[in-house]
Short mmCIF file of N, CA and C in Angstrom, two decimals:
data_model
loop_
_atom_site.label_atom_id
_atom_site.label_comp_id
_atom_site.label_asym_id
_atom_site.label_seq_id
_atom_site.Cartn_x
_atom_site.Cartn_y
_atom_site.Cartn_z
N UNK A 290 14.79 -24.37 -9.99
CA UNK A 290 15.03 -24.87 -8.67
C UNK A 290 14.10 -24.36 -7.60
N UNK A 291 13.66 -25.79 -6.94
CA UNK A 291 12.53 -26.16 -6.40
C UNK A 291 12.61 -26.22 -4.29
N UNK A 292 12.09 -25.92 -3.58
CA UNK A 292 11.85 -25.60 -2.37
C UNK A 292 10.76 -25.55 -1.73
N UNK A 293 10.92 -27.17 -0.43
CA UNK A 293 9.83 -27.02 -0.01
C UNK A 293 9.64 -26.52 1.37
N UNK A 294 8.89 -25.52 1.54
CA UNK A 294 8.57 -24.98 2.37
C UNK A 294 7.77 -25.85 3.62
N UNK A 295 8.13 -25.46 4.90
CA UNK A 295 7.72 -25.90 5.84
C UNK A 295 6.20 -25.88 6.74
N UNK A 296 5.45 -26.55 7.23
CA UNK A 296 3.78 -25.83 6.69
C UNK A 296 3.90 -25.22 8.69
N UNK A 297 2.98 -24.72 9.00
CA UNK A 297 2.59 -23.97 10.20
C UNK A 297 1.64 -24.90 11.02
N UNK A 298 2.34 -25.08 12.34
CA UNK A 298 1.59 -26.41 13.04
C UNK A 298 0.65 -25.45 14.00
N UNK A 299 0.09 -25.72 14.04
CA UNK A 299 -1.71 -25.07 15.59
C UNK A 299 -1.03 -24.30 16.20
N UNK A 300 -0.12 -24.76 16.89
CA UNK A 300 0.52 -23.51 18.05
C UNK A 300 1.23 -22.69 17.72
N UNK A 301 1.51 -22.99 16.95
CA UNK A 301 2.75 -21.71 15.92
C UNK A 301 1.29 -20.62 14.94
N UNK A 302 0.03 -21.50 14.70
CA UNK A 302 -0.59 -20.18 13.74
C UNK A 302 -1.38 -19.35 15.08
N UNK A 303 -1.65 -20.06 16.01
CA UNK A 303 -2.24 -19.28 17.24
C UNK A 303 -1.40 -18.92 18.39
N UNK A 304 -0.27 -18.86 17.86
CA UNK A 304 1.35 -17.96 18.40
C UNK A 304 1.19 -16.84 17.18
N UNK A 305 0.71 -16.42 16.48
CA UNK A 305 0.82 -15.35 15.40
C UNK A 305 -0.02 -14.39 16.21
N UNK A 306 0.49 -13.37 16.23
CA UNK A 306 -0.03 -11.87 16.18
C UNK A 306 -1.15 -11.33 15.21
N UNK A 307 -2.14 -10.84 15.75
CA UNK A 307 -3.20 -10.08 14.79
C UNK A 307 -2.33 -8.82 14.19
N UNK A 308 -2.66 -8.45 13.20
CA UNK A 308 -1.87 -7.70 12.35
C UNK A 308 -2.80 -6.55 12.96
N UNK A 309 -1.98 -4.77 13.43
CA UNK A 309 -2.23 -4.47 13.36
C UNK A 309 -2.56 -2.86 12.02
N UNK A 310 -3.57 -1.90 12.05
CA UNK A 310 -4.34 -1.45 11.34
C UNK A 310 -4.12 -0.21 11.65
N UNK A 311 -3.36 0.59 10.74
CA UNK A 311 -3.08 1.92 10.62
C UNK A 311 -4.04 2.42 9.90
N UNK A 312 -4.46 4.39 9.89
CA UNK A 312 -4.52 4.82 9.48
C UNK A 312 -4.00 6.00 8.58
N UNK A 313 -4.46 6.88 7.58
CA UNK A 313 -3.77 7.48 6.99
C UNK A 313 -3.13 8.33 7.38
N UNK A 314 -3.50 9.24 8.25
CA UNK A 314 -2.94 10.38 8.74
C UNK A 314 -1.56 10.01 9.60
N UNK A 315 -1.45 8.60 10.32
CA UNK A 315 -0.48 7.94 10.62
C UNK A 315 0.33 7.73 9.56
N UNK A 316 0.26 7.79 8.82
CA UNK A 316 2.28 7.62 7.43
C UNK A 316 2.75 8.52 7.59
N UNK A 317 3.61 7.64 7.44
CA UNK A 317 5.66 8.87 7.33
C UNK A 317 6.02 7.91 6.17
N UNK A 318 6.75 9.24 5.82
CA UNK A 318 7.93 8.54 4.62
C UNK A 318 8.62 7.99 5.09
N UNK A 319 9.26 7.38 3.97
CA UNK A 319 10.27 5.99 3.88
C UNK A 319 10.56 5.30 5.29
N UNK A 320 9.10 4.50 5.86
CA UNK A 320 8.88 4.04 7.02
C UNK A 320 7.58 2.42 5.70
N UNK A 321 7.81 1.55 6.40
CA UNK A 321 7.26 0.14 5.81
C UNK A 321 6.26 -0.68 6.71
N UNK A 322 5.99 -1.03 5.67
CA UNK A 322 4.95 -2.85 6.92
C UNK A 322 3.68 -2.02 7.06
N UNK A 323 2.77 -1.23 6.60
CA UNK A 323 1.99 -0.58 6.62
C UNK A 323 0.95 -1.48 6.63
N UNK A 324 -0.24 -1.89 6.90
CA UNK A 324 -1.89 -2.32 6.50
C UNK A 324 -2.89 -1.49 6.80
N UNK A 325 -3.33 -1.51 6.15
CA UNK A 325 -4.26 0.50 5.93
C UNK A 325 -5.95 -0.85 5.21
N UNK A 326 -6.94 -0.12 5.61
CA UNK A 326 -8.19 -0.32 4.88
C UNK A 326 -8.72 0.89 4.52
N UNK A 327 -8.73 0.92 2.84
CA UNK A 327 -8.77 1.98 1.96
C UNK A 327 -9.76 2.26 1.03
N UNK A 328 -10.39 3.40 0.76
CA UNK A 328 -11.46 3.79 -0.14
C UNK A 328 -11.06 3.98 -1.32
N UNK A 329 -11.08 3.85 -2.82
CA UNK A 329 -10.69 4.30 -3.84
C UNK A 329 -11.49 5.44 -3.95
N UNK A 330 -10.59 6.46 -4.15
CA UNK A 330 -11.73 7.77 -4.30
C UNK A 330 -11.39 8.05 -6.66
N UNK A 331 -9.98 8.60 -6.72
CA UNK A 331 -9.99 8.16 -8.42
C UNK A 331 -9.11 6.99 -8.76
N UNK A 332 -8.66 7.00 -9.90
CA UNK A 332 -7.86 6.41 -10.20
C UNK A 332 -7.25 6.95 -11.70
N UNK A 333 -5.88 7.24 -11.94
CA UNK A 333 -5.56 7.81 -13.50
C UNK A 333 -4.31 7.46 -13.79
N UNK A 334 -4.71 6.55 -15.16
CA UNK A 334 -3.38 5.41 -15.96
C UNK A 334 -2.41 6.80 -16.15
N UNK A 335 -1.00 6.87 -15.44
CA UNK A 335 -0.28 7.56 -15.74
C UNK A 335 0.97 7.45 -16.83
N UNK A 336 1.22 5.64 -16.88
CA UNK A 336 2.17 5.43 -17.98
C UNK A 336 1.63 3.84 -18.83
N UNK A 337 1.28 3.57 -19.79
CA UNK A 337 1.16 2.03 -20.52
C UNK A 337 1.45 2.49 -21.70
N UNK A 338 2.68 1.27 -21.23
CA UNK A 338 3.65 1.03 -22.54
C UNK A 338 3.75 -0.70 -22.53
N UNK A 339 4.66 -1.08 -23.93
CA UNK A 339 5.26 -1.69 -24.04
C UNK A 339 6.34 -1.99 -23.69
N UNK A 340 6.77 -3.19 -22.74
CA UNK A 340 8.59 -2.76 -22.47
C UNK A 340 9.52 -3.56 -23.66
N UNK A 341 10.39 -3.20 -24.15
CA UNK A 341 11.17 -3.35 -24.92
C UNK A 341 11.64 -4.42 -25.18
N UNK A 342 12.40 -5.01 -24.31
CA UNK A 342 13.51 -6.45 -24.10
C UNK A 342 12.07 -7.58 -24.61
N UNK A 343 10.95 -7.35 -23.55
CA UNK A 343 10.29 -8.62 -23.66
C UNK A 343 8.90 -8.22 -23.91
N UNK A 344 8.02 -6.83 -24.79
CA UNK A 344 7.09 -6.98 -25.71
C UNK A 344 6.19 -6.79 -24.06
N UNK A 345 6.06 -7.58 -23.24
CA UNK A 345 4.80 -7.07 -21.40
C UNK A 345 4.80 -5.72 -21.74
N UNK A 346 3.45 -5.49 -21.33
CA UNK A 346 2.86 -4.18 -21.10
C UNK A 346 3.07 -4.01 -19.78
N UNK A 347 3.26 -2.66 -19.66
CA UNK A 347 3.61 -2.55 -18.02
C UNK A 347 2.30 -1.04 -18.46
N UNK A 348 1.56 -0.87 -16.48
CA UNK A 348 0.88 0.20 -16.80
C UNK A 348 1.39 0.36 -15.10
N UNK A 349 0.99 2.02 -15.23
CA UNK A 349 1.43 2.26 -14.03
C UNK A 349 0.26 3.81 -13.55
N UNK A 350 -0.50 3.78 -12.27
CA UNK A 350 -1.62 4.15 -12.28
C UNK A 350 -1.17 5.59 -10.64
N UNK A 351 -2.24 6.42 -10.55
CA UNK A 351 -1.76 7.30 -9.79
C UNK A 351 -3.32 7.06 -8.98
N UNK A 352 -3.05 6.62 -8.05
CA UNK A 352 -5.20 6.33 -6.92
C UNK A 352 -5.24 7.24 -6.09
N UNK A 353 -6.28 7.75 -5.54
CA UNK A 353 -5.59 8.28 -4.46
C UNK A 353 -7.32 7.36 -4.19
N UNK A 354 -6.20 7.41 -2.66
CA UNK A 354 -7.32 6.73 -1.70
C UNK A 354 -7.47 6.73 -0.47
N UNK A 355 -8.21 6.64 0.56
CA UNK A 355 -7.67 7.26 1.86
C UNK A 355 -9.31 6.03 2.59
N UNK A 356 -9.12 7.12 3.73
CA UNK A 356 -10.15 6.63 4.77
C UNK A 356 -10.58 7.65 5.55
N UNK A 357 -10.97 8.03 7.06
CA UNK A 357 -11.86 8.42 7.39
C UNK A 357 -10.87 10.05 7.85
N UNK A 358 -9.65 9.55 8.19
CA UNK A 358 -8.21 10.37 8.56
C UNK A 358 -8.36 11.24 7.65
N UNK A 359 -7.75 10.81 6.12
CA UNK A 359 -7.20 11.37 5.39
C UNK A 359 -6.67 10.52 4.17
N UNK A 360 -6.26 11.34 2.98
CA UNK A 360 -6.07 10.64 1.92
C UNK A 360 -4.76 10.90 1.38
N UNK A 361 -4.35 9.99 0.22
CA UNK A 361 -3.06 9.77 -0.04
C UNK A 361 -3.27 8.97 -1.49
N UNK A 362 -1.99 9.60 -2.33
CA UNK A 362 -2.18 8.55 -4.10
C UNK A 362 -1.31 7.87 -3.70
N UNK A 363 -1.74 6.74 -3.88
CA UNK A 363 -1.63 5.52 -4.31
C UNK A 363 -0.82 4.54 -5.96
N UNK A 364 0.48 4.70 -5.52
CA UNK A 364 1.08 3.87 -6.55
C UNK A 364 0.56 2.44 -7.34
N UNK A 365 -0.23 2.18 -8.14
CA UNK A 365 -0.44 0.62 -8.70
C UNK A 365 0.16 0.76 -9.65
N UNK A 366 0.41 -0.52 -9.97
CA UNK A 366 1.36 -1.26 -11.24
C UNK A 366 0.55 -2.60 -11.79
N UNK A 367 0.47 -2.60 -12.81
CA UNK A 367 -0.03 -4.17 -13.50
C UNK A 367 -1.25 -4.45 -12.61
N UNK A 368 -1.13 -5.61 -12.36
CA UNK A 368 -2.42 -6.30 -11.67
C UNK A 368 -3.29 -5.62 -10.87
N UNK A 369 -2.02 -4.78 -9.65
CA UNK A 369 -3.01 -3.57 -8.23
C UNK A 369 -4.20 -3.04 -9.65
N UNK A 370 -3.84 -2.31 -11.06
CA UNK A 370 -5.36 -1.69 -11.35
C UNK A 370 -6.65 -2.41 -11.54
N UNK A 371 -6.32 -3.50 -11.93
CA UNK A 371 -7.97 -3.94 -11.94
C UNK A 371 -8.38 -3.67 -10.86
N UNK A 372 -7.78 -3.96 -9.60
CA UNK A 372 -8.48 -3.37 -8.05
C UNK A 372 -9.32 -2.17 -7.82
N UNK A 373 -8.57 -1.20 -8.47
CA UNK A 373 -8.40 -0.12 -8.20
C UNK A 373 -9.49 0.84 -9.19
N UNK A 374 -10.82 0.26 -8.95
CA UNK A 374 -12.17 0.90 -9.26
C UNK A 374 -12.56 1.70 -8.04
N UNK A 375 -13.42 2.77 -8.63
CA UNK A 375 -13.85 4.06 -7.42
C UNK A 375 -15.03 3.87 -7.09
N UNK A 376 -15.24 3.87 -5.48
CA UNK A 376 -15.87 3.28 -4.31
C UNK A 376 -15.21 2.40 -3.65
N UNK A 377 -14.41 1.16 -4.58
CA UNK A 377 -14.05 0.04 -4.18
C UNK A 377 -13.36 0.17 -2.72
N UNK A 378 -13.71 -0.78 -1.46
CA UNK A 378 -13.11 -1.01 -0.46
C UNK A 378 -11.49 -2.19 -0.31
N UNK A 379 -10.50 -1.51 -0.46
CA UNK A 379 -9.31 -2.36 0.11
C UNK A 379 -8.75 -2.69 1.36
N UNK A 380 -7.76 -3.59 1.02
CA UNK A 380 -6.92 -4.07 1.71
C UNK A 380 -5.97 -3.78 1.89
N UNK A 381 -4.78 -3.38 2.13
CA UNK A 381 -3.38 -2.93 2.07
C UNK A 381 -2.87 -3.66 2.90
N UNK A 382 -1.72 -4.89 2.72
CA UNK A 382 -0.87 -5.43 3.70
C UNK A 382 0.07 -5.39 3.59
N UNK A 383 1.17 -4.83 4.52
CA UNK A 383 2.99 -4.94 4.48
C UNK A 383 3.53 -3.91 3.17
N UNK A 384 2.20 -2.74 3.55
CA UNK A 384 2.58 -1.28 2.50
C UNK A 384 3.22 -0.50 2.68
N UNK A 385 3.97 -0.13 1.41
CA UNK A 385 5.31 1.23 2.43
C UNK A 385 4.88 2.41 1.49
N UNK A 386 5.84 3.05 1.78
CA UNK A 386 5.49 4.84 2.14
C UNK A 386 6.98 5.40 1.52
N UNK A 387 7.34 5.88 0.14
CA UNK A 387 7.57 6.62 -0.26
C UNK A 387 7.72 7.76 -1.07
N UNK A 388 9.17 8.79 -0.81
CA UNK A 388 8.76 10.19 -1.67
C UNK A 388 8.81 9.66 -3.09
N UNK A 389 8.01 10.70 -3.59
CA UNK A 389 8.51 11.14 -4.81
C UNK A 389 7.97 12.56 -5.32
N UNK A 390 8.82 12.88 -5.91
CA UNK A 390 8.51 14.23 -6.06
C UNK A 390 8.63 15.69 -4.65
N UNK A 391 9.13 14.35 -3.68
CA UNK A 391 9.24 15.44 -2.54
C UNK A 391 7.64 15.07 -1.50
N UNK A 392 6.71 14.01 -2.09
CA UNK A 392 5.41 13.96 -1.51
C UNK A 392 5.46 12.21 -1.00
N UNK A 393 4.56 12.04 -0.10
CA UNK A 393 4.28 10.56 0.06
C UNK A 393 3.42 10.24 -1.53
N UNK A 394 3.99 8.58 -1.29
CA UNK A 394 2.97 8.08 -2.24
C UNK A 394 3.42 6.67 -1.29
N UNK A 395 1.62 5.96 -1.53
CA UNK A 395 1.94 4.04 -0.63
C UNK A 395 1.90 3.65 -1.52
N UNK A 396 2.40 2.27 -1.92
CA UNK A 396 2.62 1.53 -2.87
C UNK A 396 2.84 0.21 -1.70
N UNK A 397 2.77 -0.98 -2.74
CA UNK A 397 2.96 -2.36 -1.99
C UNK A 397 3.76 -2.98 -3.29
N UNK A 398 4.35 -3.52 -2.80
CA UNK A 398 5.67 -3.96 -3.97
C UNK A 398 5.49 -5.96 -3.39
N UNK A 399 6.74 -6.34 -3.44
CA UNK A 399 6.49 -8.10 -4.61
C UNK A 399 6.40 -8.41 -3.19
N UNK A 400 7.12 -7.84 -1.71
CA UNK A 400 6.27 -7.85 -0.13
C UNK A 400 4.99 -8.21 0.83
N UNK A 401 4.49 -6.79 -0.30
CA UNK A 401 3.08 -6.84 0.29
C UNK A 401 1.58 -7.70 -0.48
N UNK A 402 0.62 -7.18 -0.34
CA UNK A 402 -0.60 -7.38 -0.69
C UNK A 402 -1.21 -6.89 -0.73
N UNK A 403 -2.74 -6.16 -2.04
CA UNK A 403 -3.16 -5.83 -2.05
C UNK A 403 -4.29 -6.38 -2.69
N UNK A 404 -5.59 -6.06 -1.24
CA UNK A 404 -6.50 -7.06 -1.43
C UNK A 404 -7.93 -6.35 -2.03
N UNK A 405 -8.94 -6.63 -2.04
CA UNK A 405 -10.83 -6.45 -2.15
C UNK A 405 -10.58 -6.46 -0.47
N UNK A 406 -12.09 -6.10 0.05
CA UNK A 406 -12.35 -5.83 1.20
C UNK A 406 -12.28 -7.14 1.67
N UNK A 407 -13.39 -7.95 1.06
CA UNK A 407 -13.94 -9.24 0.92
C UNK A 407 -12.66 -10.15 1.45
N UNK A 408 -12.21 -10.34 0.30
CA UNK A 408 -10.59 -11.34 0.73
C UNK A 408 -10.10 -10.56 1.93
N UNK A 409 -9.86 -9.17 2.04
CA UNK A 409 -8.69 -9.41 3.01
C UNK A 409 -9.22 -10.06 4.42
N UNK A 410 -10.08 -9.61 4.77
CA UNK A 410 -11.21 -9.49 5.97
C UNK A 410 -11.16 -10.99 6.42
N UNK A 411 -11.31 -12.17 5.16
CA UNK A 411 -11.44 -13.80 5.36
C UNK A 411 -10.09 -14.44 6.77
N UNK A 412 -8.47 -13.35 6.36
CA UNK A 412 -7.46 -14.97 7.20
C UNK A 412 -7.32 -13.76 9.01
N UNK A 413 -7.79 -12.29 8.77
CA UNK A 413 -7.32 -11.79 9.95
C UNK A 413 -8.88 -12.08 11.17
N UNK A 414 -8.10 -11.71 12.26
CA UNK A 414 -8.84 -12.13 13.22
C UNK A 414 -9.46 -10.88 13.78
N UNK A 415 -8.76 -9.35 13.28
CA UNK A 415 -8.77 -8.49 13.84
C UNK A 415 -9.99 -7.47 13.20
N UNK A 416 -11.09 -6.92 14.10
CA UNK A 416 -11.95 -6.47 13.31
C UNK A 416 -11.94 -5.53 12.69
N UNK A 417 -12.25 -5.31 11.05
CA UNK A 417 -12.08 -4.01 10.94
C UNK A 417 -13.20 -4.12 9.50
N UNK A 418 -13.65 -2.63 9.23
CA UNK A 418 -14.73 -2.27 9.25
C UNK A 418 -14.45 -1.27 7.41
N UNK A 419 -15.44 -1.31 6.26
CA UNK A 419 -15.45 -0.56 5.25
C UNK A 419 -16.61 0.10 5.68
N UNK A 420 -17.48 0.67 6.92
CA UNK A 420 -18.40 1.87 6.32
C UNK A 420 -17.66 3.08 6.98
N UNK A 421 -17.25 3.03 6.05
CA UNK A 421 -16.39 5.06 6.30
C UNK A 421 -16.29 5.62 4.77
N UNK A 422 -16.37 6.70 5.13
CA UNK A 422 -16.67 8.33 4.34
C UNK A 422 -14.99 8.91 3.99
N UNK A 423 -14.60 8.44 2.81
CA UNK A 423 -13.11 9.22 3.10
C UNK A 423 -12.89 10.89 2.90
N UNK A 424 -11.92 11.11 3.91
CA UNK A 424 -11.48 12.60 4.60
C UNK A 424 -11.05 13.17 3.25
N UNK A 425 -11.70 13.47 1.50
CA UNK A 425 -10.43 13.86 0.75
C UNK A 425 -9.90 15.58 1.03
N UNK A 426 -10.19 16.03 2.01
CA UNK A 426 -9.65 17.34 2.96
C UNK A 426 -8.43 17.23 3.27
N UNK A 427 -8.17 16.51 3.75
CA UNK A 427 -6.71 15.58 4.48
C UNK A 427 -6.08 14.56 3.25
N UNK A 428 -5.10 15.61 2.05
CA UNK A 428 -4.66 14.80 1.57
C UNK A 428 -3.51 14.77 1.70
N UNK A 429 -2.63 14.28 2.54
CA UNK A 429 -1.23 14.38 3.23
C UNK A 429 -0.42 13.35 2.12
N UNK A 430 -0.56 13.48 0.12
CA UNK A 430 0.58 14.03 -0.25
C UNK A 430 0.77 14.98 -0.81
N UNK A 431 -0.14 16.16 -0.81
CA UNK A 431 -0.14 17.25 -1.12
C UNK A 431 1.16 17.88 0.19
N UNK A 432 1.22 16.99 0.76
CA UNK A 432 2.66 18.25 2.35
C UNK A 432 4.03 17.91 1.14
N UNK A 433 4.95 19.05 1.36
CA UNK A 433 6.14 18.76 0.95
C UNK A 433 7.17 18.28 1.86
N UNK A 434 7.98 17.50 1.36
CA UNK A 434 9.43 16.89 2.25
C UNK A 434 10.22 17.31 2.22
N UNK A 435 11.45 17.43 3.09
CA UNK A 435 12.39 18.14 2.51
C UNK A 435 13.31 16.76 3.00
N UNK A 436 14.24 16.35 2.23
CA UNK A 436 15.15 15.14 2.65
C UNK A 436 16.81 15.87 2.80
N UNK A 437 17.42 15.37 4.07
CA UNK A 437 17.59 16.09 4.94
C UNK A 437 18.87 15.19 5.11
N UNK A 438 20.02 15.21 4.72
CA UNK A 438 21.21 14.08 4.52
C UNK A 438 22.14 15.04 5.85
N UNK A 439 22.33 13.90 6.99
CA UNK A 439 23.08 14.29 8.13
C UNK A 439 24.64 13.07 7.75
N UNK A 440 25.51 13.67 7.80
CA UNK A 440 26.68 13.28 7.31
C UNK A 440 27.57 13.68 9.41
N UNK A 441 28.87 12.67 9.57
CA UNK A 441 29.71 12.71 10.06
C UNK A 441 30.95 12.69 10.12
N UNK A 442 31.63 12.70 10.93
CA UNK A 442 33.27 12.71 10.71
C UNK A 442 33.91 12.05 11.69
N UNK A 443 33.32 10.78 11.98
CA UNK A 443 34.35 10.05 13.21
C UNK A 443 35.42 8.94 12.24
#
């Protein structure tokens, strides 16, 4: 199935709002659409196996990433792991925060984008900087959350 996507006019391009970038300390569980600039602190590959149905290799890594306000575990999958080099600065676009074992994890799914800082700042009119040291003392992934379900009897 092939579909032609309409291209943007100059007027539409000018009307686009620049992305807003958050800091790690502002992240909350169960939220999406986050744009961040983070540095990779460490990378730990947790799964590396071959899928039985098609033989494709599957990799999952937990990477500690952060900015000057704190750090969080990032769940990187397959090609994303290639960008995760210790000390690398990355731009997260449309990231999501989920709970895994009651702790926050940042991830980029198929609707988001993970880029090196050089690639990520090309299409952004917002000024972003890679000149910061990661605050590893404020690891927001270590904070435990309790899921509370509310039921109404209507």
